[in-house]
mmCIF file of C-alpha atoms in Angstrom:
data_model
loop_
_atom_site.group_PDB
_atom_site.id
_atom_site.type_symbol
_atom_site.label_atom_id
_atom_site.label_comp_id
_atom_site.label_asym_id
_atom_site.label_seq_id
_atom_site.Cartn_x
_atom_site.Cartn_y
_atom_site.Cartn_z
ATOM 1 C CA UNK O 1 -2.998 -34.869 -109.492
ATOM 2 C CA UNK O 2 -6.268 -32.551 -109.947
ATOM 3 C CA UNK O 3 -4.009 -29.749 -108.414
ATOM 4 C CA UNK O 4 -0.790 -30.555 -110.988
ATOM 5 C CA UNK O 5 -3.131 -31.000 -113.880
ATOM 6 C CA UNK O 6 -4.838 -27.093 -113.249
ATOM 7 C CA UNK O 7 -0.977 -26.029 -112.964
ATOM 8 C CA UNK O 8 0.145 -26.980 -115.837
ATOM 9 C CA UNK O 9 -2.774 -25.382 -118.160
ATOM 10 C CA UNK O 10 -1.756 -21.914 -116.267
ATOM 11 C CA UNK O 11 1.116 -22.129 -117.162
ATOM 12 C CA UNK O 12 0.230 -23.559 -120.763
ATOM 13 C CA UNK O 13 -1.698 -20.401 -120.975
ATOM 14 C CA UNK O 14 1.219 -18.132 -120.705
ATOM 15 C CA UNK O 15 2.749 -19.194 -123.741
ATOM 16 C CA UNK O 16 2.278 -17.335 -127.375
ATOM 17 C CA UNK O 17 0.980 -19.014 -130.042
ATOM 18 C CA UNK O 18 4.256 -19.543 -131.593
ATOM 19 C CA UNK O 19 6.090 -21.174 -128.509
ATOM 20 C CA UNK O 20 6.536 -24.588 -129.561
ATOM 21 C CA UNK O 21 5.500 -27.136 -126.535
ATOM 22 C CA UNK O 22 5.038 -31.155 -126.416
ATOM 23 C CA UNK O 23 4.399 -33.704 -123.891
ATOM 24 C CA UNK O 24 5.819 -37.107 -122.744
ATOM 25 C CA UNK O 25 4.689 -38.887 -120.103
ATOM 26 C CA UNK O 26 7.094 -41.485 -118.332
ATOM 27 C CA UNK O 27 6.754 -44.271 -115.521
ATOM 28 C CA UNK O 28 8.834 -47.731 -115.886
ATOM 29 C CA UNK O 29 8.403 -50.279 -118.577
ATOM 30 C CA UNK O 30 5.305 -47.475 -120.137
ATOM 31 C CA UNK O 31 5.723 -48.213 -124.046
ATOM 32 C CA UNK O 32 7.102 -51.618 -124.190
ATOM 33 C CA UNK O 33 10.578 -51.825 -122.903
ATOM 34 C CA UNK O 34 10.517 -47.461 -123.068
ATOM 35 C CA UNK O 35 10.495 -45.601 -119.681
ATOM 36 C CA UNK O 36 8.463 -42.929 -121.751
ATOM 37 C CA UNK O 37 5.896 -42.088 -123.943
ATOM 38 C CA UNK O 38 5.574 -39.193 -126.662
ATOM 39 C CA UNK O 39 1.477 -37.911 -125.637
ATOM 40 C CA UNK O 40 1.843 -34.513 -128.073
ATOM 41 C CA UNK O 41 4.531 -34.343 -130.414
ATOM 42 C CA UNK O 42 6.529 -31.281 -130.083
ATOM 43 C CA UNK O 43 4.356 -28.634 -132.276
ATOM 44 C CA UNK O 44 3.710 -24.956 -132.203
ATOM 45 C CA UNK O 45 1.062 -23.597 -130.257
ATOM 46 C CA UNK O 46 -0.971 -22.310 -132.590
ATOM 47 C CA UNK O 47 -0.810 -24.872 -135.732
ATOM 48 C CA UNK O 48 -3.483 -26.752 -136.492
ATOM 49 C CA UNK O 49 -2.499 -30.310 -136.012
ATOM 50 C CA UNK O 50 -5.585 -32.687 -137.101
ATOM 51 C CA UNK O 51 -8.830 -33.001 -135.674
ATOM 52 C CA UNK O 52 -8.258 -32.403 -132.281
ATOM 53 C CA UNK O 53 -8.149 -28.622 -133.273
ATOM 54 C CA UNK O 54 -4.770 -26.767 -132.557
ATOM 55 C CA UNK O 55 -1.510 -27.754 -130.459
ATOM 56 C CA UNK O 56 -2.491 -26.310 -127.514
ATOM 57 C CA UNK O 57 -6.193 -27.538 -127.480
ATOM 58 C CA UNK O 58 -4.367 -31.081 -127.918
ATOM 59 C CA UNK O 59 -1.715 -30.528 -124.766
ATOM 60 C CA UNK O 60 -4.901 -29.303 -122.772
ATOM 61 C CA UNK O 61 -6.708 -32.288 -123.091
ATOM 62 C CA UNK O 62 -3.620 -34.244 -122.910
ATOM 63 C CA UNK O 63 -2.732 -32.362 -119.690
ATOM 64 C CA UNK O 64 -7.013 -33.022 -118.359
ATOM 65 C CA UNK O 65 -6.172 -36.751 -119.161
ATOM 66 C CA UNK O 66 -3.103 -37.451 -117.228
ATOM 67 C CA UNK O 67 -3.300 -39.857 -114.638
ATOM 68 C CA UNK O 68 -0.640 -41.869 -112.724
ATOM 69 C CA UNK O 69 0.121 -45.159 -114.230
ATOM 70 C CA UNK O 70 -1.280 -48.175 -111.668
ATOM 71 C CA UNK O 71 1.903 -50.126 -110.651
ATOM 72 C CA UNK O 72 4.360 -47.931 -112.552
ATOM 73 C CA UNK O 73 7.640 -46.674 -110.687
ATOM 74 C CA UNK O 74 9.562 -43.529 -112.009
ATOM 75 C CA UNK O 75 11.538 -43.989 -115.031
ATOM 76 C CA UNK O 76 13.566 -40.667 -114.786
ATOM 77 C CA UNK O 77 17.008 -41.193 -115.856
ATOM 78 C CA UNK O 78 16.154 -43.259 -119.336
ATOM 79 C CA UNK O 79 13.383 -40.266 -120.338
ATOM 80 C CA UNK O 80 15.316 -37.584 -118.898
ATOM 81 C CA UNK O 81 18.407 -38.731 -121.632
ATOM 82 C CA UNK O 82 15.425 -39.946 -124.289
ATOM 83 C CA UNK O 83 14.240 -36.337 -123.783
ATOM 84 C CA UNK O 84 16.942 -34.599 -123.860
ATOM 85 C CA UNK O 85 18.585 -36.030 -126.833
ATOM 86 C CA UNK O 86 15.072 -35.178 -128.627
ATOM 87 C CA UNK O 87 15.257 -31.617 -127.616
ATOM 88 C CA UNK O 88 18.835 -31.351 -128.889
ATOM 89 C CA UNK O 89 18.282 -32.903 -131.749
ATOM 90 C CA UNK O 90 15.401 -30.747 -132.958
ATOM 91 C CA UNK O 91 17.342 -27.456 -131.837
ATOM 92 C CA UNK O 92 15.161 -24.295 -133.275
ATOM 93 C CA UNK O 93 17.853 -21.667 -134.341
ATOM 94 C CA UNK O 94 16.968 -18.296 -132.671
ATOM 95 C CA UNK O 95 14.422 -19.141 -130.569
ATOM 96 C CA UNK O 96 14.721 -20.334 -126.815
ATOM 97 C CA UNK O 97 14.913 -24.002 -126.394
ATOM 98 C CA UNK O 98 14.606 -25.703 -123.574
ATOM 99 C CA UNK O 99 13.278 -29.107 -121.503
ATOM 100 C CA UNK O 100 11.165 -29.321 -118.943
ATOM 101 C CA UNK O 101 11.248 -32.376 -116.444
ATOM 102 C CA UNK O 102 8.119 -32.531 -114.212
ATOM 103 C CA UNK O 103 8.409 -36.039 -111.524
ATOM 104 C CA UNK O 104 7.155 -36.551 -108.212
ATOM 105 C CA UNK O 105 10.380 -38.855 -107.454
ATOM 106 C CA UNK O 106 13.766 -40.223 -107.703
ATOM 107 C CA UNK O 107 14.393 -42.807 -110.771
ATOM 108 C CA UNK O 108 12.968 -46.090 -109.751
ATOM 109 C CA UNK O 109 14.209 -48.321 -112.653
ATOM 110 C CA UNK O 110 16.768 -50.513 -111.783
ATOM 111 C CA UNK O 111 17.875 -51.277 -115.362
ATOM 112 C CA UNK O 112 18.015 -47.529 -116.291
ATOM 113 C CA UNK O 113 21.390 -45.517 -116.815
ATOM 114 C CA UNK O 114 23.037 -44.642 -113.784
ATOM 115 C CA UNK O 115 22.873 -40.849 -112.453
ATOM 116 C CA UNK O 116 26.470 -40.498 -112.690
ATOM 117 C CA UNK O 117 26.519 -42.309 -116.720
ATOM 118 C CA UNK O 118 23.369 -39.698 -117.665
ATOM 119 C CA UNK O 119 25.385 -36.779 -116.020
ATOM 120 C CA UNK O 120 28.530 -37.598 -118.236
ATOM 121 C CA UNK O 121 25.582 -38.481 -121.064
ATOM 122 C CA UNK O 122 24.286 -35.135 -120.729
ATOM 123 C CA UNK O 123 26.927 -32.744 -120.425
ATOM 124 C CA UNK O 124 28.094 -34.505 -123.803
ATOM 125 C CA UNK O 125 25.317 -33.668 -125.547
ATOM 126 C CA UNK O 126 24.748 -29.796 -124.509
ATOM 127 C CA UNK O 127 26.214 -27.585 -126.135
ATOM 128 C CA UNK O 128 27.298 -23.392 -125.573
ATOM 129 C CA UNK O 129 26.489 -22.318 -129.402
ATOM 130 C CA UNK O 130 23.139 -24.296 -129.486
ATOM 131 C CA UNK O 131 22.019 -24.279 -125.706
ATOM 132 C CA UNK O 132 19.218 -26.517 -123.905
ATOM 133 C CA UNK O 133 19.152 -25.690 -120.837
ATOM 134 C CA UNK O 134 17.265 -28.721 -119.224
ATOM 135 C CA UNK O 135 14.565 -27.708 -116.318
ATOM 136 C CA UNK O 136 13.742 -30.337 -113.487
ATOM 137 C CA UNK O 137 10.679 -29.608 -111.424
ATOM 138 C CA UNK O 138 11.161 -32.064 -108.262
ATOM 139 C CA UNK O 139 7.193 -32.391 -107.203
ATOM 140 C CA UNK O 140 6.406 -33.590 -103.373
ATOM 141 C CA UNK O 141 7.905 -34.547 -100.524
ATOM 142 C CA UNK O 142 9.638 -37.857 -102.389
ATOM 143 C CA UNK O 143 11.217 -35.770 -104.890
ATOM 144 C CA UNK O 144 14.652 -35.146 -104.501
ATOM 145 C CA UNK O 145 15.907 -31.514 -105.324
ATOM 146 C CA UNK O 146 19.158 -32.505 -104.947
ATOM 147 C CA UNK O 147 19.139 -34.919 -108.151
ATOM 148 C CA UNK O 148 17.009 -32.272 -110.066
ATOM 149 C CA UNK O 149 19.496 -29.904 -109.660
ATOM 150 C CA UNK O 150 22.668 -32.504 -110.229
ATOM 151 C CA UNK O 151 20.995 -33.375 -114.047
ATOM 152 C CA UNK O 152 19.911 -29.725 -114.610
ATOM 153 C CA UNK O 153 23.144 -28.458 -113.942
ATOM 154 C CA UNK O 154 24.808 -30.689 -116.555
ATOM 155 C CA UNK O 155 23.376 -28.858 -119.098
ATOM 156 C CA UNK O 156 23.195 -25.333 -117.772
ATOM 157 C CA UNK O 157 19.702 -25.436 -116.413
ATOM 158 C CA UNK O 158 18.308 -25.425 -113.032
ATOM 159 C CA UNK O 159 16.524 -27.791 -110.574
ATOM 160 C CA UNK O 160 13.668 -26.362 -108.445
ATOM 161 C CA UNK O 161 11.895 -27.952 -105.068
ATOM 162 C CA UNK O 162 8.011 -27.611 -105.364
ATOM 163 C CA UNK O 163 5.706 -29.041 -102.235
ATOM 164 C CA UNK O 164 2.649 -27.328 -103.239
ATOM 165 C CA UNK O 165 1.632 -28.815 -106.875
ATOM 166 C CA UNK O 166 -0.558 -25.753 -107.073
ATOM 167 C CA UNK O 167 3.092 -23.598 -107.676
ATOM 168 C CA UNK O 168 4.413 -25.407 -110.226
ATOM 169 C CA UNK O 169 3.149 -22.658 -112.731
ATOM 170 C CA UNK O 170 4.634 -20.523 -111.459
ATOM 171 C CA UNK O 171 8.466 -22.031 -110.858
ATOM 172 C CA UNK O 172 8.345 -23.416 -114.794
ATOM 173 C CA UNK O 173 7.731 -20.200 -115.983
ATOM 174 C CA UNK O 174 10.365 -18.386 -113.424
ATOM 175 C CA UNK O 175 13.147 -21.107 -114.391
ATOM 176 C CA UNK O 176 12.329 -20.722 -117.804
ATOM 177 C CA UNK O 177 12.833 -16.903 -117.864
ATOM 178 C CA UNK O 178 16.121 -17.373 -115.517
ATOM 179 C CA UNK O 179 17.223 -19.825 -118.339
ATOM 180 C CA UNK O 180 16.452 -17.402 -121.194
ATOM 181 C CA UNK O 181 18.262 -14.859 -119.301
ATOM 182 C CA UNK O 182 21.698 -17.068 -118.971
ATOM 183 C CA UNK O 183 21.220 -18.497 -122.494
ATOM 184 C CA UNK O 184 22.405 -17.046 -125.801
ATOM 185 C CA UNK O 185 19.566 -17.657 -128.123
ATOM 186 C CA UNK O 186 16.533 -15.259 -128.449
ATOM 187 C CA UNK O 187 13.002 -16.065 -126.758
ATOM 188 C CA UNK O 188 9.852 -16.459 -128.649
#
């Protein structure tokens, strides 16, 4: 976890002050009857947010205090649509939007939507003239890159195979840019 946790500040550190960037964190049954949890609000990088100082002082601690939940199974497919419909909703006109899925393995919750009904769910919801390109980062040996690419695809993203935690830098910031590249809207 030590490993993922130093990844995902490098690659919080490429970002520009303007990039807009939140957090969720998801295992089964985490918030009540919600797979998911919103940590850091969606925000740009460089606003001032409260106390904590500015978004991306709040995702760093956020990312320095994640830990795995104790008894807590993945919850994939219900945050993966919860996520997604977030994202789409909040669609920034001429910048690049997309989601990024992080998980170490294949959904776990039983009462959860089913791959196939979040496929259908999420090629519904993307869109050509207002892309989101989703991203799914499958973590470890459990992950399954085969899933990760099956829901990315749906929404004209990508899913990428990571075994080494210490690359995952590197691979969000690659899909991103191969996303960018495909999509129609402008980076930040």
């Amino acid at each position: 976890m030590d490993v993922t946790k130093a990844s995902l500040l490098q690659a919080l550190a490429t970002f520009t002050q303007e990039d807009e960037i939140g957090l969720w964190k998801f295992s089964t049954k985490l918030d009540g009857d919600k797979d998911y949890k919103v940590l850091v609000p969606t925000d740009r990088l460089g606003d001032s947010t409260d106390a904590a100082g500015t978004q991306r002082e709040r995702l760093s601690a956020a990312f320095g205090g994640l830990e795995p939940v104790p008894g807590g199974a993945t919850g994939l497919y219900d945050t993966t649509l919860a996520a997604y419909k977030a994202a789409t909703s909040s669609y920034a006109e001429g910048k690049f939007n997309a989601l990024v899925v992080l998980t170490d393995g294949v959904n776990q919750d039983p009462g959860s939507i089913s791959r196939g009904a979040l496929v259908s769910e999420l090629e519904k919801l993307s869109s050509p003239e207002r892309p989101v390109p989703l991203i799914v980062i499958a973590v470890g040996p459990d992950a399954d890159r085969a899933e990760a690419e099956q829901l990315a695809e749906a929404t004209g993203g990508s899913g990428q195979q990571v075994n080494d935690p210490a690359q995952i830098h590197t691979v969000i910031l690659k899909a991103i840019v191969a996303a960018g590249a495909q999509g129609g809207s402008a980076a930040d």
